[in-house]
Tab-separated table of C-alpha atoms in Angstrom:
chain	number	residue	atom	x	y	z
A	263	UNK	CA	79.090	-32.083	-12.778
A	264	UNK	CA	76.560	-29.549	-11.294
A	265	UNK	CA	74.668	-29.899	-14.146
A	266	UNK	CA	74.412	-33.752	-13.625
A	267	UNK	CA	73.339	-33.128	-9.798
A	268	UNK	CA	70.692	-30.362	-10.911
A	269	UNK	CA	69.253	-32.527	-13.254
A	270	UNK	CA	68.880	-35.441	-10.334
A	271	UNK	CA	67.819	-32.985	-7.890
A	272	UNK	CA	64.977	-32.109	-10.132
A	273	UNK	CA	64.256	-35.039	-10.994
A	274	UNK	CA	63.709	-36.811	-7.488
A	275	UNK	CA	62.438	-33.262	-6.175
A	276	UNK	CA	59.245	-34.211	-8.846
A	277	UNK	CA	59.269	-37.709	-7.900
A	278	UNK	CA	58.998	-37.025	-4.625
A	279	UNK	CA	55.727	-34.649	-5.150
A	280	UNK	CA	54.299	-36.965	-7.352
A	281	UNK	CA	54.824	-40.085	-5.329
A	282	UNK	CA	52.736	-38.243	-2.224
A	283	UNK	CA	50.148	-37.406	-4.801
A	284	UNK	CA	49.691	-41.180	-5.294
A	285	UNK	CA	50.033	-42.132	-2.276
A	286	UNK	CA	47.764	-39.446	-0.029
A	287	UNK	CA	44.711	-39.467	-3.065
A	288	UNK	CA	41.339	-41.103	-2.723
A	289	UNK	CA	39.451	-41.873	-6.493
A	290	UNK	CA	35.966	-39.939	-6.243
A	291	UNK	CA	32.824	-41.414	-5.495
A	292	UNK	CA	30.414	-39.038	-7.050
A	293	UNK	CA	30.602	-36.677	-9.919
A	294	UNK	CA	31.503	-32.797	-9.021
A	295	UNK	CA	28.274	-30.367	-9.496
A	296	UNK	CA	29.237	-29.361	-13.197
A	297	UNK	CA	30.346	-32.203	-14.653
A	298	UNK	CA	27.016	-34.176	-13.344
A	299	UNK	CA	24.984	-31.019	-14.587
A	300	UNK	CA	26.558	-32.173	-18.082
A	301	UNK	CA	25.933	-35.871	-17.983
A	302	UNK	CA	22.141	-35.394	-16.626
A	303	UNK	CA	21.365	-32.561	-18.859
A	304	UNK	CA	22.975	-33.149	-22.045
A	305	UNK	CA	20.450	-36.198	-23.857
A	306	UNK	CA	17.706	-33.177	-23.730
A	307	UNK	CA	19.251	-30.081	-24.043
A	308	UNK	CA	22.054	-30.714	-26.679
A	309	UNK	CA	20.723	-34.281	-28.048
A	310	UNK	CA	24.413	-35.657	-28.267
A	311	UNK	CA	24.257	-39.461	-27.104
A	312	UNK	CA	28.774	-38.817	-26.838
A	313	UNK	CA	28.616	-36.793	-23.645
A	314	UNK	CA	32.390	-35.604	-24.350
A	315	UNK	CA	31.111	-34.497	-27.896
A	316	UNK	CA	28.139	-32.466	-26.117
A	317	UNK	CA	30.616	-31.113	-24.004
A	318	UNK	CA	33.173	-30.173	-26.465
A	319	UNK	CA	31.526	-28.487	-29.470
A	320	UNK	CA	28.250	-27.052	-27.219
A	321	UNK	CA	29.093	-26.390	-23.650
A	322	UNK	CA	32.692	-25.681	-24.184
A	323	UNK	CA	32.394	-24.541	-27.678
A	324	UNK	CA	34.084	-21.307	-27.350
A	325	UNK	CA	37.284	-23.105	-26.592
A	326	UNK	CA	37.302	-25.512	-29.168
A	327	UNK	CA	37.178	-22.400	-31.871
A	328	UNK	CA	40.678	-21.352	-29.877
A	329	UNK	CA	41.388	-25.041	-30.198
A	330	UNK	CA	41.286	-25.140	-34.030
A	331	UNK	CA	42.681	-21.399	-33.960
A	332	UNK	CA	46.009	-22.918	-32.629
A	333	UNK	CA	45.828	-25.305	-34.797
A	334	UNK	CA	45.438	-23.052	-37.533
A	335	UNK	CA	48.526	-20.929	-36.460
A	336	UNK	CA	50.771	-23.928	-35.999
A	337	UNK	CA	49.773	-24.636	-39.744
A	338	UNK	CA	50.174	-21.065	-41.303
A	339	UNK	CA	53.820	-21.161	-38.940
A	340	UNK	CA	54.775	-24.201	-40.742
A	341	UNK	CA	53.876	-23.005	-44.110
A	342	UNK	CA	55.634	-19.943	-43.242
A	343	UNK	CA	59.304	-21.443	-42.830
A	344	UNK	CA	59.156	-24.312	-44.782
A	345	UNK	CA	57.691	-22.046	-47.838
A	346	UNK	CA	60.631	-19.520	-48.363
A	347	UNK	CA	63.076	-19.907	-51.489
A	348	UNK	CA	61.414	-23.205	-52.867
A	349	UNK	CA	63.741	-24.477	-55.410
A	350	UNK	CA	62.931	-28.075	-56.836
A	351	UNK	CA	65.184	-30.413	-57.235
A	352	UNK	CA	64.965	-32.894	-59.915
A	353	UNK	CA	64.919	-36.571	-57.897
A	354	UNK	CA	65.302	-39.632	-59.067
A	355	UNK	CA	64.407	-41.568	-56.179
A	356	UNK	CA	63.735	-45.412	-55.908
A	357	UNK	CA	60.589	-46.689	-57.009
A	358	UNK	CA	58.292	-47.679	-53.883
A	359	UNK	CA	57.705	-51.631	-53.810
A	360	UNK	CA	54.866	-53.122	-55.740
A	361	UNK	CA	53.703	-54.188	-52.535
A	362	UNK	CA	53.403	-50.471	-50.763
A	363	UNK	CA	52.008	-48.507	-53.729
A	364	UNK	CA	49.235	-51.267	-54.513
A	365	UNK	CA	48.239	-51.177	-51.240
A	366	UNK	CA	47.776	-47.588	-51.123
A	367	UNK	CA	45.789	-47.238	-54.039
A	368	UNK	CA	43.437	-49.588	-51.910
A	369	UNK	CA	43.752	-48.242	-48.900
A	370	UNK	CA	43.501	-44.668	-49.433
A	371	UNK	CA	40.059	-44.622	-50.359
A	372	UNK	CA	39.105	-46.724	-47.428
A	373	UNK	CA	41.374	-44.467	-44.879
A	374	UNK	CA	39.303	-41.202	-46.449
A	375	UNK	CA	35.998	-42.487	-45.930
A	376	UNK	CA	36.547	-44.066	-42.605
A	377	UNK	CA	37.929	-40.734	-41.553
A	378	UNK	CA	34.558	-39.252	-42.723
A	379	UNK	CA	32.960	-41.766	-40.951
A	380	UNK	CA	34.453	-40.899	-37.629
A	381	UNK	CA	33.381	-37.215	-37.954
A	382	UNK	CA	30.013	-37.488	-39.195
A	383	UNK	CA	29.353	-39.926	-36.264
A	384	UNK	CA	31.102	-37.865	-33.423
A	385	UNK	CA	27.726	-37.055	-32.086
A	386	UNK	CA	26.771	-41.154	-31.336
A	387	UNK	CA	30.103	-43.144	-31.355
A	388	UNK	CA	33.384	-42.402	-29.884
A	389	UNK	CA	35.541	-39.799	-32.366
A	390	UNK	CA	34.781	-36.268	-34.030
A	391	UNK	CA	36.029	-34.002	-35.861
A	392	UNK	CA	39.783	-33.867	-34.732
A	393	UNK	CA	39.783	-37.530	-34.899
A	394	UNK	CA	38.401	-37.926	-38.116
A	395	UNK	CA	40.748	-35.239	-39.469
A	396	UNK	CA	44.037	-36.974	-38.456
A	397	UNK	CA	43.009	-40.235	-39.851
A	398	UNK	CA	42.325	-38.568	-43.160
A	399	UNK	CA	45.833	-37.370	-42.949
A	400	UNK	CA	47.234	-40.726	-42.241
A	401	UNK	CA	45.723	-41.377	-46.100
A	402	UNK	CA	47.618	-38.546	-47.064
A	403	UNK	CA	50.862	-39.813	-45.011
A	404	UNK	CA	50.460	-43.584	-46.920
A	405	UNK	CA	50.108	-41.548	-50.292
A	406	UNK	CA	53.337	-39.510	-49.627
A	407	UNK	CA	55.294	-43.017	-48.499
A	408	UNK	CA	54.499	-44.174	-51.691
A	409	UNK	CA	55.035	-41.763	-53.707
A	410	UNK	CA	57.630	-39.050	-52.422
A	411	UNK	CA	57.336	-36.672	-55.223
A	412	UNK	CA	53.419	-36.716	-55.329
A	413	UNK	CA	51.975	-32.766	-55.730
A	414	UNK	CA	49.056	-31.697	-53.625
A	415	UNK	CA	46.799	-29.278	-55.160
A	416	UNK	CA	47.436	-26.528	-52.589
A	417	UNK	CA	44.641	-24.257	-53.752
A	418	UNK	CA	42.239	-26.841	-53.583
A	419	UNK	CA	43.657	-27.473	-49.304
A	420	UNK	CA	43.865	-24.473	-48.822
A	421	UNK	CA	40.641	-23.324	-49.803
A	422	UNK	CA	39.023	-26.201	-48.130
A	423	UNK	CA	40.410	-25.436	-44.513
A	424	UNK	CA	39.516	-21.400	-44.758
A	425	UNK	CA	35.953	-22.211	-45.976
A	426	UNK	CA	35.223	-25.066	-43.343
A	427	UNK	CA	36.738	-22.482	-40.826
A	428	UNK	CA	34.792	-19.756	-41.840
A	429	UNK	CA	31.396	-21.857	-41.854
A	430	UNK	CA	32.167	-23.068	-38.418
A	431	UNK	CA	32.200	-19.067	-37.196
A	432	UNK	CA	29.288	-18.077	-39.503
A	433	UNK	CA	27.453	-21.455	-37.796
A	434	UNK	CA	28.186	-20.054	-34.506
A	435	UNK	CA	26.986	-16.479	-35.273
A	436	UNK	CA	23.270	-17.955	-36.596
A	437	UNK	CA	23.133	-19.850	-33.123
A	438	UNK	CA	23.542	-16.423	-31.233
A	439	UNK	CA	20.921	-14.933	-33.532
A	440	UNK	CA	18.429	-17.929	-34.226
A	441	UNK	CA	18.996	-19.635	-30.729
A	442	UNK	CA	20.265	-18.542	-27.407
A	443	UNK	CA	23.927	-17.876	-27.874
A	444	UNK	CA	26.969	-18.056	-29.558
A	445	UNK	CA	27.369	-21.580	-31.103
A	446	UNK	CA	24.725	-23.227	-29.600
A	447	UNK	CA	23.435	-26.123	-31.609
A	448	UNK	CA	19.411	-25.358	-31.330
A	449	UNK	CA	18.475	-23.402	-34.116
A	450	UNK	CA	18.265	-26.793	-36.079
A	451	UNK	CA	15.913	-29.545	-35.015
A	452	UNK	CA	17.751	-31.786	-32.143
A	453	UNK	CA	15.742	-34.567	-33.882
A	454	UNK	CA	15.763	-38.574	-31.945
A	455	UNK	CA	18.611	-39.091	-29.640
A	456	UNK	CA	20.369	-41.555	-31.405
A	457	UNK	CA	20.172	-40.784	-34.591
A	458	UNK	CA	22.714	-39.904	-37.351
A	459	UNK	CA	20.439	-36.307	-38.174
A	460	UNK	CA	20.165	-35.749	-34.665
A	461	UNK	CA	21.822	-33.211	-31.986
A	462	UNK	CA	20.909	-29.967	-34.326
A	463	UNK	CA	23.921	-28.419	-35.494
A	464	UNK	CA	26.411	-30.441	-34.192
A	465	UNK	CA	27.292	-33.108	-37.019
A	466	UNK	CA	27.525	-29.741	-39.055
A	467	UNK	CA	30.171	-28.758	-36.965
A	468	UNK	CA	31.960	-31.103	-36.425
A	469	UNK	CA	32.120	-32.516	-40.392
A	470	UNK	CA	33.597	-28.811	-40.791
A	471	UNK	CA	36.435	-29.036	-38.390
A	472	UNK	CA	37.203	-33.064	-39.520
A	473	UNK	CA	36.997	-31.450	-43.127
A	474	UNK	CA	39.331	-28.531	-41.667
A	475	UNK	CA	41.672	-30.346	-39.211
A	476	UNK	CA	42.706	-32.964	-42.179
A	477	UNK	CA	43.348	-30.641	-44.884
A	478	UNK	CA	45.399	-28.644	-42.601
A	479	UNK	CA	47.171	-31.670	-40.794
A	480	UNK	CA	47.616	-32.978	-44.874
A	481	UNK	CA	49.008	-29.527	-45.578
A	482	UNK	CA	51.911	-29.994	-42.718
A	483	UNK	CA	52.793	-33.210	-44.102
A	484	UNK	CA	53.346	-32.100	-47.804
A	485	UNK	CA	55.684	-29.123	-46.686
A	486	UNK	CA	57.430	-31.277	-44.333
A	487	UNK	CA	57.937	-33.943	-47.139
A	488	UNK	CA	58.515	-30.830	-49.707
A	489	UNK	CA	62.038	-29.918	-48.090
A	490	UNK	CA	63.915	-33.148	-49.031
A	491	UNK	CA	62.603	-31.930	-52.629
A	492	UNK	CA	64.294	-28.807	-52.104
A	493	UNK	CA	68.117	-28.026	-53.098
B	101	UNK	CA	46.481	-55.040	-2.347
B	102	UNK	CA	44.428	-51.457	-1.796
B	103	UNK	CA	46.918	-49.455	-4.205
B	104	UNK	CA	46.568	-51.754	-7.038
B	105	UNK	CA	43.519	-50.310	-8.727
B	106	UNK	CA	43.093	-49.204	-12.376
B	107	UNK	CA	43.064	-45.962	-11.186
B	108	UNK	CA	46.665	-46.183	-9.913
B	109	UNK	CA	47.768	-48.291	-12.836
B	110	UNK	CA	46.902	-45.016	-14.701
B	111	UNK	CA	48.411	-42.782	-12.698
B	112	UNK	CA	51.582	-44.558	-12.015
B	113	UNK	CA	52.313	-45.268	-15.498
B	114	UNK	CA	51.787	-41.620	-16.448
B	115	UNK	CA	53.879	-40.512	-13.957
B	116	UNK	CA	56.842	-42.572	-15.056
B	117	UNK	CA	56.383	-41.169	-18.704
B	118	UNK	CA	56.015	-37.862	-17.525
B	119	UNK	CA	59.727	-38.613	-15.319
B	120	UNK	CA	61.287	-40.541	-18.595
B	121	UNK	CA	60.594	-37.581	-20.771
B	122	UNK	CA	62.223	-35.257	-18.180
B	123	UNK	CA	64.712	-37.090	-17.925
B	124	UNK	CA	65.069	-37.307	-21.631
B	125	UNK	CA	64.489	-33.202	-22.098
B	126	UNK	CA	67.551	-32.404	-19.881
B	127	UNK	CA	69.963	-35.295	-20.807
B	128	UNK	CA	70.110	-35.014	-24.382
B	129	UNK	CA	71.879	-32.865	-26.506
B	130	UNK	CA	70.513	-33.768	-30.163
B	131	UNK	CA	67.227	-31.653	-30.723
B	132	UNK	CA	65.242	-34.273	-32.181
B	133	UNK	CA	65.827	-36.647	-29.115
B	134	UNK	CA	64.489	-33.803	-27.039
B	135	UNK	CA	61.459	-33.292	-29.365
B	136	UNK	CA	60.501	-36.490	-28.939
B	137	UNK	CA	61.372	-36.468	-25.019
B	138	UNK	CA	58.566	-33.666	-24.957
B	139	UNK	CA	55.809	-35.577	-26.799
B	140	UNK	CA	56.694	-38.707	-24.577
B	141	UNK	CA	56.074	-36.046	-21.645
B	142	UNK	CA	53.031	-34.793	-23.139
B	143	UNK	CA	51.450	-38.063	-23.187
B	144	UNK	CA	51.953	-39.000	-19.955
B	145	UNK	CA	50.826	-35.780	-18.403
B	146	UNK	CA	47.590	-36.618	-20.856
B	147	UNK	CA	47.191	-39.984	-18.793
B	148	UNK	CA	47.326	-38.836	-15.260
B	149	UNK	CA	44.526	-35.953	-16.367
B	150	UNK	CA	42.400	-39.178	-18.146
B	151	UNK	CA	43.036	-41.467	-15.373
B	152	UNK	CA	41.897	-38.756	-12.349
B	153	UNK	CA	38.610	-38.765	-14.203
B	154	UNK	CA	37.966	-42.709	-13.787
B	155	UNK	CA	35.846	-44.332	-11.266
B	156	UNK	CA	35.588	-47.578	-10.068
B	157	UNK	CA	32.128	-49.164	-11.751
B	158	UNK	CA	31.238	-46.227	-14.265
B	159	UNK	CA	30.965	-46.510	-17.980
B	160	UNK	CA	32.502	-43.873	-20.824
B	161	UNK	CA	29.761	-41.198	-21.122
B	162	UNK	CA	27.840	-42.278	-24.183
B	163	UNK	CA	24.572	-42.808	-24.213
B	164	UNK	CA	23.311	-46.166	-25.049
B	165	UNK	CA	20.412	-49.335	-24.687
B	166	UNK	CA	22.465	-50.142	-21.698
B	167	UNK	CA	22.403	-46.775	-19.925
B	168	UNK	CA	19.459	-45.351	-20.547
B	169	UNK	CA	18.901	-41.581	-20.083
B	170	UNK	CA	17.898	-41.340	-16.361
B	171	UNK	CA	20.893	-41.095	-13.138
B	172	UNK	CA	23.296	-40.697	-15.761
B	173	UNK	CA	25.811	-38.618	-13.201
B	174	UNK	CA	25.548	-41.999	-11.054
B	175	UNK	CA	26.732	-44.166	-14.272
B	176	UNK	CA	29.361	-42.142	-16.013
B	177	UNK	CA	32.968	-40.871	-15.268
B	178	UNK	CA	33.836	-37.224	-16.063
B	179	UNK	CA	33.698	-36.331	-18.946
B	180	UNK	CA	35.117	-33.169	-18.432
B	181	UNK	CA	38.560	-34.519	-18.051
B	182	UNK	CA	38.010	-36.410	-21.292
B	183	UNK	CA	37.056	-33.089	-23.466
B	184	UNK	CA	40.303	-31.099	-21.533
B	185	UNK	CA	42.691	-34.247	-22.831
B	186	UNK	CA	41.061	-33.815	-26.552
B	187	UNK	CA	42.111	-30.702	-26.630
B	188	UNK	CA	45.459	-31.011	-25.008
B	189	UNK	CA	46.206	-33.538	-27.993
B	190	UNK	CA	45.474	-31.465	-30.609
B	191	UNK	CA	47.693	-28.289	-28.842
B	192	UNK	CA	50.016	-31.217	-28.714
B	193	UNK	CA	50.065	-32.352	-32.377
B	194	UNK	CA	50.411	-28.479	-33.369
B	195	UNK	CA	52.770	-27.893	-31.009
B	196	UNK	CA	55.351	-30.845	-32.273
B	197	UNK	CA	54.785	-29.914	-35.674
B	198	UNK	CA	56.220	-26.295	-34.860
B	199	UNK	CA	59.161	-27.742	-32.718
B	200	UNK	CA	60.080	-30.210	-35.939
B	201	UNK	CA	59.949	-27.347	-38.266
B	202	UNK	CA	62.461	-25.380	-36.274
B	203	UNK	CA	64.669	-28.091	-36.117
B	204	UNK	CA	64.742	-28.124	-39.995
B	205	UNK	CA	65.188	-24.639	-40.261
B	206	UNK	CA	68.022	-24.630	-37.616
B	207	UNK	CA	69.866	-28.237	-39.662
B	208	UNK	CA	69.456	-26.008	-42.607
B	209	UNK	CA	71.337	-22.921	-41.048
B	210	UNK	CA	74.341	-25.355	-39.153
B	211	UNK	CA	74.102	-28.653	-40.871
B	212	UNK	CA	74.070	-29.583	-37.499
B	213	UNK	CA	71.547	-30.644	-34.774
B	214	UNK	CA	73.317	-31.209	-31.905
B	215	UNK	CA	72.294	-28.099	-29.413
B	216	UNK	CA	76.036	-27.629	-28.295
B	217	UNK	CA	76.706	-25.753	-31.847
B	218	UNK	CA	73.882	-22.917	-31.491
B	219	UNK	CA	75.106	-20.795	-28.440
B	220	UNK	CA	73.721	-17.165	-29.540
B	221	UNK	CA	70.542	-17.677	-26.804
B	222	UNK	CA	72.983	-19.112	-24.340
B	223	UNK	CA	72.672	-17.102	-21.732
């Protein structure tokens, strides 16, 4: 019964605060000194046309390597539980319709490269590398519908992920030495705004992490499908 | 009429996810229901933070024909915001993956997911 009324107290108690929020709050007008210096400066000095892309992999860069280090950990967690004591089991499970494993042997193909699409073209067009990545792994996700018992080449994952991830910190360490800091995009040519070779080393970058974020968001999927293959 | 704004459509429906999935955290006693009471949370709170950014008569800050590449801060939102949310999603994604794996790991141990059958941490 106490429990009940905490949870209600709590509840309306947020309400409440976040009712006066909406309520008391004016939308701004004009853009806060850093964000504006971002918008006005970033055509010239990073060469992104996606101003969120500029601000993500250039200005900001230092937390997006944190970014795909958590991602990383949640991965190597995963791996880590799921991994222990795997015994297959032989399955016999029912054959996935004709309808469902036809249409993945189209689609796939078409999810992958659409996926690439999306990262090399963070720089000009909505999307990036994170994006990209996840719609690779809904490929991966069709392929396992279709076919539960399908093995991944882990190797082959694995070793994609920790060489994208270690390009993406050797990348950073040439733009402290070649340009002005760490993983700034300028010791390549920025190129014409606008253009798919354009914004120096940020396509690089971000094909790594699509490149990295899939095959580790892939990876999750197989273990989690792996355990109803375990005994 | 003045607190009908896209702005406020945002925030309000944010807010209510980011009550539901409260609600939803507290009330229920399966794990899985409370997994996916925190990514219903997660996405709300992910709203409000996009929808604070947006201003009434500004474009999405990519460069195009249309914009040009002069007053840019005086035709785009923040896109600060925007790269903070990106983020947040990922952390998000990661984070729910690690939540479902305990949950398998703690089925395994009890055949059991219901949260009244795992009292050692219950303090």
């Amino acid at each position: 019964m106490y429990k009940n009324l905490f949870i209600i107290v709590i509840l309306a108690g947020l309400g409440i605060l976040l009712g006066r929020f909406l309520l008391t709050h004016h939308e701004n007008t004009s853009l806060p000194e850093l964000p504006a210096y971002y918008t006005d400066n970033a055509d010239h000095e990073v060469g992104a046309a996606n101003v969120v892309t500029a601000v993500v992999v250039t200005y900001r860069g230092f937390d997006t390597l944190g970014e795909v280090t958590i991602l990383f950990v949640a991965a190597s967690l995963i791996a880590m539980f799921l991994k222990n004591g795997l015994v297959r089991k032989e399955r016999d499970p029912r054959p996935s319709s004709v309808i469902l494993s036809t249409a993945q042997k189209l689609l796939f193909p078409l999810i992958v490269l659409f996926g690439v699409y999306v990262f090399a073209n963070g720089h000009l067009t909505p999307g990036g590398g994170f994006q990209g990545g996840a719609i690779i792994a809904t490929g991966f996700l069709l392929l396992l519908m279709a076919n539960p018992q399908a093995e991944f080449k882990h190797g082959l994952f694995n070793s994609i992920e920790s060489i994208s991830g270690i390009s993406y910190v050797v990348i950073g360490i040439l733009g402290a030495i070649l340009g002005l800091g760490f993983l700034d995009n300028r010791f390549l040519p920025l190129g014409h705004l606008g253009r798919l070779f354009s914004a120096g080393a940020i396509p690089v970058i971000y094909s790594l992490i699509g490149l990295k974020v899939g095959a580790e968001l892939s990876n999750i999927l197989h273990h989690l499908n792996e355990v109803q293959n375990e005994e | 009429m003045e607190y009908i704004s896209l702005q406020n459509i945002g925030l309000v429906t944010g807010f209510l996810l980011i009550l539901t999935g409260l609600y939803g955290a507290l009330t229920n006693k399966n794990i899985l229901r409370i997994i996916v009471s925190f990514t219903i949370f997660d996405a709300g709170l992910n709203l409000v933070i996009v929808a604070l950014s947006y201003m009434k008569g500004r474009v999405a800050p990519i460069i195009d024909k249309t914009t040009g590449i002069h007053h840019l801060s005086d035709k785009f939102v923040d896109p600060v915001p925007q790269a903070l949310v990106l983020t947040s999603i990922v952390i998000g994604v990661g984070v729910t993956g690690v939540m479902l794996t305990y949950a398998l790991k703690m089925f395994k141990t009890r055949q059991s997911l219901d949260i009244k059958d795992f009292k050692e941490t219950k303090w």
